[in-house]
Amino acid sequence: AQSNECKRRKVKCDGEEPCSKCVRYGTSCQYPPPPQTLSPSPVHDELSPTSDQLASPASSFQTKQTHITEANFSTSEFCGPSSSEFTLNMVSGNLRAMGIPVTIPDRATAEIEGGPSDMSSRLAQYGPFMKLIVKDPLWGLNREDAAEDIDRWFQGTGVLYPVVDQAKLLQTTRKVFDAMDNARSHGLRNGAALVESLFTDDTNKLKLILAAGRTYRNGGRCDQAQKLLQSTLESIEGVLWNANTLNNIQLMLLMALYYYHLDEEVRTGRIIGFAARLCLEMGLHRRAVIDAFATDEERGDALRTFWCVYMLERRTSLGQGVPFSIQDSHIDPSLFRIGANDPFDSALLDWTKLAGKVWEALNARGEKEVEVKTDELDFLDYQITQWYDRLPEDLKLPRPGPEQGETATHKQAVLFLRRSHLQNLIYRPVLQTASRITQYSHYALSATRIAKDSLQTLSRLNQSTPLIGRNPVFFKHLLLTAFGNLLLAVVNASSMFCDSVKVEFDIALDLIRVLSGGSPLLMDLWKRLQGLGKLRAQLVRGSSPALEANSGSARDETSLADDSSDALLFDELLPHLPLDPGLLNMMELPGDVVGMTMVRDQMNGLFDFPAARGGGPFDGPFGTNLTWD
């Protein structure tokens, strides 16, 4: 059945009374009288789908599920120099150059078991049936839970991206739940008030924030959050075809933040990239456009919305290594002066500009370029250090000490993470090859010092505060960046770094293991790192029977290769291996990787080989005993 209004507008009708299109247009919903037949069927039967109809899209999805999954992973994604995937690929390439079997699966292989987007794709298949099944998902929430989710939002994500005013959101919440409580008590006598409460942009913003809150509570994807998101999709999809408004951009931003809470970086980047395009189309980067808004409140909303999109797009671009749309040169410089009255907001805006410079520096050079521009690196390091040093003392992380009783706040932890993340990124090119480490040894030492300090601070925060445990998706960026730098250092210059980074390496592994339950990306990395634990088993299987019989001093081969292992340590990823004189030749190590002596030294340090010529520990070319307790 199709309502008269839908038939007049020539749009698809969902057949409900009233239908969603008439509710949106604010028109009376009327249906033509049913045709006279000899055996008339009830109207309810006509509007209600049968169980077979409801099962149809589900069964259809099941038959296509394999095809959809293959489509998701058949297309390779670009990974720029600032992305974690780029570091893992670099480590794999360097191991391959040494003749070591690559045991870190690529992302496509690791994710093939089940990607994070399967559930949302599955729900999308149902289309109009979902509306008939779930109605409005706000009926499944109570006022107290909603208030708790909102409070948590404004203690965390809402501080970084204040796109919604807290007082206005609480007012919307009261209005919606009052209308729903009234409907429960007195029925739909005043249905217009309920419709007016449920079908507004402000209510859609509330739903997206509650969806993020549900995701946070559940530690990942949950059905209730999916239903909240699903109920807003029709309005959000209209952004593609309708006139651009500030509300549209805010909805896109909140949708991006929802996927950010799911740790789906690709979707977050795509959605916020579209929101950035909408900002540029509206001219929000121009002072004249901001000034043209009628009231101070509207001007403030427009500017806050623009800055939130600007910051999130820049952060996702840095995380994925892809270009960003809103360039600093596009923005009217005067907007920076009026856009950050709060010291914390001002610090975040200044950091975002620095992040753009770091992205440009990392992507300006070719991936194979040997030369590192040390003057550029020094200047960026100076700018990042100055940015942090100029912060008010109450925004800086308290220094560790026995008499230190002050607990770190969320804002302090955020700004420390921002500083350390950029510093780790700018030093990464120095560690990407053994020749660069040799050529720029001073910078390589600085790189590992910064990475070690970052990991020690993260460990201290995790032990003394609930901040990292509550926000694993946010803090994972620094964890992955610092750990990636240590991994590069150990693989490319083991004799130089193995002894000095072992403690921090184990700290990183433990943090990845502990936080992996709250971040699909960390879970993926944890599974891939366990592949390194199989190096010992692979190399032993390729060696002599005598070597295989004597190789189990640290852990049993089977347990080491078991993916269900509860923990990994440095010695397990880079294990002790007895080595006979022919093993190095059998591994076909190249002689042009900074000389054969350097390669042998790297291998000895990387895997802590005992001496092939005797039973004692092996001293590397620089006299460093490489046996660890």
Coordinates of C-alpha atoms in Angstrom, one line a residue, residues 34-476:
P34 CA -8.9 -1.0 -0.5
P35 CA -10.4 -2.4 -3.7
Q36 CA -13.6 -4.5 -3.3
T37 CA -12.9 -8.2 -3.7
L38 CA -14.8 -11.4 -3.1
S39 CA -12.3 -12.4 -0.4
P40 CA -11.0 -9.2 1.3
S41 CA -8.0 -9.7 3.5
P42 CA -7.5 -7.6 6.7
V43 CA -5.4 -4.4 6.3
H44 CA -3.1 -5.7 9.1
D45 CA -2.2 -8.7 7.0
E46 CA -1.5 -6.4 4.1
L47 CA 0.9 -4.2 6.1
S48 CA 2.6 -6.9 8.2
P49 CA 5.4 -9.0 6.5
T50 CA 5.1 -12.7 6.9
S51 CA 7.8 -14.7 8.6
D52 CA 9.0 -15.9 5.1
Q53 CA 9.3 -12.2 4.0
L54 CA 11.3 -11.3 7.1
A55 CA 13.5 -14.3 6.6
S56 CA 14.0 -13.5 3.0
P57 CA 16.5 -10.7 3.3
A58 CA 18.4 -12.6 6.0
S59 CA 18.7 -15.7 3.9
S60 CA 19.6 -13.6 0.9
F61 CA 22.4 -12.0 2.9
Q62 CA 23.7 -15.4 4.0
T63 CA 24.0 -16.5 0.4
K64 CA 25.9 -13.3 -0.5
Q65 CA 28.0 -13.1 2.7
T66 CA 31.1 -14.7 1.2
H67 CA 30.9 -12.5 -1.8
I68 CA 30.6 -9.3 0.4
T69 CA 33.5 -10.4 2.6
E70 CA 35.7 -11.0 -0.4
A71 CA 34.8 -7.7 -1.9
N72 CA 35.8 -6.0 1.4
F73 CA 39.3 -7.4 1.3
S74 CA 40.1 -7.6 -2.4
T75 CA 40.9 -4.0 -2.7
S76 CA 44.3 -2.9 -1.2
E77 CA 44.4 0.3 0.9
F78 CA 47.1 2.9 0.7
C79 CA 49.2 3.1 3.9
G80 CA 51.2 6.3 4.2
P81 CA 54.5 6.7 6.2
S82 CA 52.6 7.8 9.4
S83 CA 50.4 4.8 9.5
S84 CA 51.1 1.7 11.7
E85 CA 50.6 -0.6 8.8
F86 CA 53.5 1.1 7.0
T87 CA 55.8 0.3 9.9
L88 CA 54.7 -3.4 10.0
N89 CA 55.3 -3.6 6.2
M90 CA 58.7 -2.0 6.6
V91 CA 59.6 -4.6 9.4
S92 CA 58.4 -7.5 7.2
G93 CA 60.4 -6.1 4.2
N94 CA 63.6 -5.8 6.3
L95 CA 63.2 -9.3 7.7
R96 CA 62.7 -10.6 4.2
A97 CA 65.9 -8.8 3.1
M98 CA 67.8 -10.7 5.8
G99 CA 66.5 -14.0 4.5
I100 CA 64.1 -14.6 7.5
P101 CA 60.7 -16.1 6.7
V102 CA 58.1 -13.3 7.1
T103 CA 55.7 -14.3 9.8
I104 CA 53.7 -11.1 10.2
P105 CA 50.6 -11.7 8.1
D106 CA 49.4 -8.7 6.0
R107 CA 46.3 -6.9 7.1
A108 CA 44.1 -8.6 4.4
T109 CA 45.1 -12.0 5.6
A110 CA 44.7 -11.1 9.3
E111 CA 41.3 -9.6 8.9
I112 CA 39.9 -12.3 6.6
E113 CA 38.6 -14.2 9.6
G114 CA 36.0 -11.5 10.2
G115 CA 36.2 -7.8 9.6
P116 CA 34.8 -5.1 11.9
S117 CA 32.3 -4.0 9.2
D118 CA 30.4 -7.3 8.9
M119 CA 27.6 -6.5 11.3
S120 CA 26.8 -3.0 9.9
S121 CA 26.7 -4.5 6.4
R122 CA 24.4 -7.2 7.5
L123 CA 22.0 -4.8 9.1
A124 CA 22.0 -2.6 6.0
Q125 CA 20.6 -5.5 4.0
Y126 CA 17.3 -5.5 5.9
G127 CA 16.3 -2.0 4.7
P128 CA 12.6 -1.2 5.4
F129 CA 12.1 -4.4 7.4
M130 CA 14.2 -3.1 10.2
K131 CA 11.7 -0.2 10.7
L132 CA 8.9 -2.7 11.0
I133 CA 10.9 -4.9 13.5
V134 CA 12.5 -2.5 15.9
K135 CA 10.4 0.7 15.6
D136 CA 12.3 3.5 17.3
P137 CA 15.2 2.2 19.4
L138 CA 14.9 4.9 22.0
W139 CA 12.0 2.9 23.5
G140 CA 14.6 0.4 24.7
L141 CA 16.5 2.9 26.7
N142 CA 15.8 4.5 30.1
R143 CA 16.4 8.0 31.2
E144 CA 19.1 7.1 33.7
D145 CA 21.2 5.1 31.3
A146 CA 20.9 7.9 28.7
A147 CA 22.1 10.5 31.3
E148 CA 25.1 8.3 32.2
D149 CA 26.1 8.0 28.5
I150 CA 25.8 11.7 28.0
D151 CA 27.9 12.5 31.1
R152 CA 30.6 10.1 29.9
W153 CA 30.6 11.6 26.4
F154 CA 31.3 15.1 27.8
Q155 CA 34.1 13.8 30.0
G156 CA 35.9 12.2 27.1
T157 CA 35.1 12.6 23.4
G158 CA 32.9 15.6 23.9
V159 CA 35.9 17.4 25.4
L160 CA 38.0 16.8 22.3
Y161 CA 35.2 17.5 19.8
P162 CA 32.6 19.8 21.4
V163 CA 30.3 19.8 18.5
V164 CA 27.2 19.6 20.7
D165 CA 26.3 21.9 23.6
Q166 CA 25.8 19.9 26.8
A167 CA 22.9 22.0 28.1
K168 CA 21.1 21.8 24.8
L169 CA 21.6 18.0 24.5
L170 CA 20.2 17.5 28.1
Q171 CA 17.2 19.7 27.2
T172 CA 16.6 17.5 24.1
T173 CA 16.9 14.4 26.3
R174 CA 14.3 15.6 28.8
K175 CA 11.9 16.5 26.0
V176 CA 12.2 13.1 24.3
F177 CA 11.9 11.0 27.4
D178 CA 9.1 13.2 28.8
A179 CA 7.1 12.6 25.5
M180 CA 7.8 8.9 25.6
D181 CA 6.8 8.6 29.3
N182 CA 3.6 10.5 28.5
A183 CA 2.9 8.1 25.6
R184 CA 3.4 5.1 27.9
S185 CA 1.0 6.5 30.5
H186 CA -1.7 8.1 28.3
G187 CA -1.3 6.4 25.0
L188 CA -1.0 8.4 21.7
R189 CA -3.6 11.0 22.5
N190 CA -1.0 13.7 21.9
G191 CA 0.9 11.8 19.2
A192 CA 2.0 15.0 17.5
A193 CA 4.2 15.9 20.5
L194 CA 5.8 12.5 20.4
V195 CA 6.5 12.7 16.6
E196 CA 7.8 16.2 17.1
S197 CA 10.2 14.9 19.7
L198 CA 11.5 11.8 17.9
F199 CA 11.9 13.1 14.4
T200 CA 14.3 16.1 14.7
D201 CA 18.0 16.7 14.0
D202 CA 18.6 17.2 17.7
T203 CA 17.1 13.8 18.5
N204 CA 19.3 12.2 15.8
K205 CA 22.3 13.8 17.4
L206 CA 21.2 12.4 20.7
K207 CA 20.8 8.9 19.2
L208 CA 24.4 9.0 17.7
I209 CA 25.9 10.1 21.1
L210 CA 23.9 7.3 22.9
A211 CA 25.1 4.8 20.2
A212 CA 28.7 5.8 21.0
G213 CA 27.9 5.4 24.7
R214 CA 26.4 1.9 24.2
T215 CA 29.5 1.0 22.2
Y216 CA 31.7 2.2 25.0
R217 CA 29.7 0.3 27.6
N218 CA 29.9 -2.9 25.6
G219 CA 33.6 -2.6 24.8
G220 CA 32.7 -2.8 21.1
R221 CA 29.9 -3.4 18.7
C222 CA 26.4 -4.0 20.1
D223 CA 22.9 -4.4 18.6
Q224 CA 21.4 -1.5 20.6
A225 CA 24.0 0.9 19.3
Q226 CA 23.5 -0.4 15.7
K227 CA 19.7 0.2 16.0
L228 CA 20.3 3.7 17.2
L229 CA 22.6 4.4 14.3
Q230 CA 20.2 2.7 11.8
S231 CA 17.3 4.9 12.9
T232 CA 19.3 8.0 11.9
L233 CA 20.6 6.8 8.5
E234 CA 17.7 8.0 6.5
S235 CA 18.3 11.6 7.6
I236 CA 22.1 11.3 7.2
E237 CA 21.8 9.8 3.7
G238 CA 19.7 12.8 2.8
V239 CA 22.8 15.0 3.2
L240 CA 24.0 13.7 -0.2
W241 CA 21.0 15.1 -2.0
N242 CA 19.6 18.0 0.1
A243 CA 20.8 21.5 0.8
N244 CA 23.9 21.7 3.0
T245 CA 23.3 22.8 6.6
L246 CA 25.2 23.1 9.8
N247 CA 23.0 20.3 11.3
N248 CA 24.0 18.0 8.4
I249 CA 27.7 18.5 9.1
Q250 CA 27.2 17.9 12.8
L251 CA 25.3 14.6 12.1
M252 CA 28.2 13.5 9.8
L253 CA 30.8 14.3 12.4
L254 CA 28.9 12.4 15.1
M255 CA 28.5 9.5 12.8
A256 CA 32.3 9.5 12.2
L257 CA 32.9 9.6 15.9
Y258 CA 30.6 6.6 16.4
Y259 CA 32.7 4.6 14.0
Y260 CA 35.8 6.0 15.7
H261 CA 34.5 4.4 18.9
L262 CA 34.2 1.1 17.0
D263 CA 37.9 1.5 16.0
E264 CA 36.9 1.5 12.3
E265 CA 39.5 4.0 11.0
V266 CA 38.7 3.6 7.4
R267 CA 35.0 4.4 7.8
T268 CA 35.8 7.2 10.2
G269 CA 38.2 8.8 7.7
R270 CA 35.7 8.5 4.8
I271 CA 32.8 10.1 6.7
I272 CA 34.9 12.9 8.2
G273 CA 36.4 13.5 4.8
F274 CA 32.9 14.0 3.4
A275 CA 32.1 16.3 6.4
A276 CA 35.3 18.3 5.6
R277 CA 34.1 18.7 2.0
L278 CA 30.7 20.0 3.3
C279 CA 32.5 22.6 5.5
L280 CA 34.4 23.9 2.5
E281 CA 31.3 24.0 0.4
M282 CA 29.6 26.1 3.1
G283 CA 32.6 28.3 3.4
L284 CA 33.1 27.8 7.1
H285 CA 36.8 28.3 6.6
R286 CA 36.1 32.0 5.7
R287 CA 35.7 34.7 8.3
A288 CA 33.0 36.4 6.2
V289 CA 30.8 33.3 6.2
I290 CA 31.1 32.9 9.9
D291 CA 30.3 36.5 10.5
A292 CA 27.2 36.2 8.3
F293 CA 25.4 33.9 10.8
A294 CA 22.6 35.8 12.5
T295 CA 23.4 35.4 16.2
D296 CA 26.5 34.9 18.4
E297 CA 25.2 31.5 19.3
E298 CA 24.9 30.4 15.7
R299 CA 28.4 31.9 14.9
G300 CA 29.8 29.9 17.9
D301 CA 28.1 26.7 16.7
A302 CA 29.4 27.1 13.2
L303 CA 33.0 27.8 14.3
R304 CA 33.0 24.9 16.8
T305 CA 31.6 22.5 14.2
F306 CA 34.3 23.6 11.7
W307 CA 37.2 23.2 14.2
C308 CA 35.9 19.7 15.3
V309 CA 35.8 18.5 11.6
Y310 CA 39.2 20.1 11.0
M311 CA 40.8 18.3 14.0
L312 CA 39.2 14.9 13.4
E313 CA 40.0 14.9 9.7
R314 CA 43.7 15.8 10.4
R315 CA 44.0 13.1 13.1
T316 CA 42.5 10.4 10.9
S317 CA 44.7 11.4 8.0
L318 CA 47.7 11.2 10.2
G319 CA 46.6 7.7 11.4
Q320 CA 46.0 6.4 7.9
G321 CA 48.8 8.3 6.1
V322 CA 46.3 9.7 3.5
P323 CA 46.0 13.4 2.4
F324 CA 43.5 15.7 4.2
S325 CA 41.1 18.1 2.5
I326 CA 41.2 21.2 4.8
Q327 CA 44.6 22.7 4.3
D328 CA 45.8 25.4 6.8
S329 CA 46.4 27.7 3.8
H330 CA 42.6 27.5 3.1
I331 CA 41.6 28.9 6.5
D332 CA 41.3 32.6 7.2
P333 CA 44.1 33.2 9.8
S334 CA 41.8 35.4 11.9
L335 CA 39.6 32.3 12.6
F336 CA 42.4 30.8 14.7
R337 CA 42.4 33.8 16.9
I338 CA 38.7 33.8 17.7
G339 CA 38.3 30.0 17.7
A340 CA 40.1 29.1 20.8
N341 CA 39.4 31.1 23.9
D342 CA 39.9 28.1 26.2
P343 CA 43.6 27.1 26.7
F344 CA 42.9 23.4 26.1
D345 CA 41.0 24.2 22.8
S346 CA 43.8 26.5 21.7
A347 CA 46.4 23.8 22.4
L348 CA 44.5 21.3 20.3
L349 CA 44.2 23.7 17.4
D350 CA 47.9 24.5 17.5
W351 CA 48.7 20.7 17.7
T352 CA 46.5 20.1 14.6
K353 CA 48.5 22.6 12.6
L354 CA 51.7 20.9 13.8
A355 CA 50.2 17.5 12.8
G356 CA 49.8 18.9 9.3
K357 CA 53.4 19.9 9.1
V358 CA 54.5 16.4 10.3
W359 CA 52.3 14.8 7.7
E360 CA 53.8 17.0 4.9
A361 CA 57.3 16.2 6.1
L362 CA 56.7 12.4 6.2
N363 CA 55.0 12.3 2.8
A364 CA 57.2 14.8 0.9
R365 CA 60.0 12.4 0.6
G366 CA 59.8 9.1 -1.3
E367 CA 59.6 5.9 0.6
K368 CA 63.0 4.7 -0.7
E369 CA 64.8 8.1 -0.3
V370 CA 68.0 7.5 1.6
E371 CA 68.6 11.1 2.7
V372 CA 66.9 12.4 5.9
K373 CA 66.5 16.1 6.2
T374 CA 67.9 16.5 9.6
D375 CA 67.4 20.3 9.7
E376 CA 63.7 19.8 9.0
L377 CA 63.6 17.1 11.7
D378 CA 65.3 19.3 14.2
F379 CA 62.9 22.2 13.6
L380 CA 59.9 20.0 13.9
D381 CA 61.2 18.6 17.1
Y382 CA 61.8 22.1 18.4
Q383 CA 58.3 23.2 17.4
I384 CA 56.6 20.2 19.1
T385 CA 58.7 20.7 22.3
Q386 CA 57.9 24.4 22.4
W387 CA 54.2 23.7 21.9
Y388 CA 54.2 21.5 25.0
D389 CA 56.4 23.6 27.1
R390 CA 54.2 26.7 26.6
L391 CA 51.1 24.9 27.9
P392 CA 49.7 26.0 31.3
E393 CA 51.1 23.8 34.1
D394 CA 47.7 22.4 34.9
L395 CA 47.5 20.9 31.4
K396 CA 50.9 19.2 31.6
L397 CA 51.3 15.6 32.8
P398 CA 52.7 15.5 36.4
R399 CA 56.3 14.4 36.5
P400 CA 56.9 11.0 38.1
G401 CA 58.4 10.9 41.5
P402 CA 58.1 9.3 45.0
E403 CA 56.5 12.4 46.4
Q404 CA 54.1 12.9 43.5
G405 CA 50.6 12.5 44.8
E406 CA 48.7 14.3 42.0
T407 CA 46.7 12.1 39.6
A408 CA 46.8 12.8 35.9
T409 CA 43.7 14.2 34.3
H410 CA 42.1 13.3 31.0
K411 CA 43.2 16.6 29.4
Q412 CA 46.8 16.2 30.6
A413 CA 47.0 12.7 29.3
V414 CA 45.5 13.8 25.9
L415 CA 48.1 16.6 25.4
F416 CA 51.0 14.3 26.5
L417 CA 49.8 11.7 23.9
R418 CA 49.6 14.4 21.2
R419 CA 53.1 15.5 21.8
S420 CA 54.7 12.1 22.0
H421 CA 52.8 10.8 19.0
L422 CA 54.2 13.5 16.8
Q423 CA 57.7 13.1 18.2
N424 CA 57.7 9.4 17.5
L425 CA 56.4 10.0 14.0
I426 CA 59.1 12.5 12.9
Y427 CA 61.9 10.3 14.1
R428 CA 60.5 7.1 12.4
P429 CA 62.3 7.7 9.0
V430 CA 65.7 7.4 10.8
L431 CA 64.9 3.9 11.9
Q432 CA 63.5 2.5 8.7
T433 CA 66.7 1.0 7.4
A434 CA 70.0 -0.2 8.9
S435 CA 72.0 2.3 6.7
R436 CA 70.0 5.2 8.0
I437 CA 70.6 4.1 11.6
T438 CA 74.3 3.9 10.9
Q439 CA 74.4 7.3 9.2
Y440 CA 72.2 9.1 11.7
S441 CA 73.1 7.2 14.9
H442 CA 72.5 10.3 17.1
Y443 CA 69.0 10.7 15.8
A444 CA 68.3 6.9 16.1
L445 CA 69.3 7.0 19.8
S446 CA 66.9 10.0 20.3
A447 CA 64.1 8.1 18.5
T448 CA 64.4 5.1 20.8
R449 CA 64.7 7.3 23.9
I450 CA 61.4 9.0 22.9
A451 CA 59.7 5.7 22.2
K452 CA 60.9 4.3 25.5
D453 CA 59.7 7.3 27.5
S454 CA 56.3 7.2 25.7
L455 CA 55.8 3.5 26.6
Q456 CA 57.0 4.0 30.2
T457 CA 54.5 6.9 30.7
L458 CA 51.7 4.9 29.2
S459 CA 52.4 2.0 31.5
R460 CA 52.5 4.4 34.5
L461 CA 49.2 5.9 33.5
N462 CA 47.6 2.5 33.1
Q463 CA 48.8 1.5 36.5
S464 CA 47.8 4.7 38.4
T465 CA 44.6 5.8 36.5
P466 CA 41.7 4.2 34.7
L467 CA 42.2 6.6 31.7
I468 CA 43.9 4.1 29.3
G469 CA 41.6 1.2 30.2
R470 CA 38.6 3.3 29.6
N471 CA 39.8 4.7 26.3
P472 CA 42.0 2.0 24.6
V473 CA 41.0 3.2 21.1
F474 CA 42.3 6.7 21.8
F475 CA 45.6 5.7 23.5
K476 CA 46.4 3.0 21.0

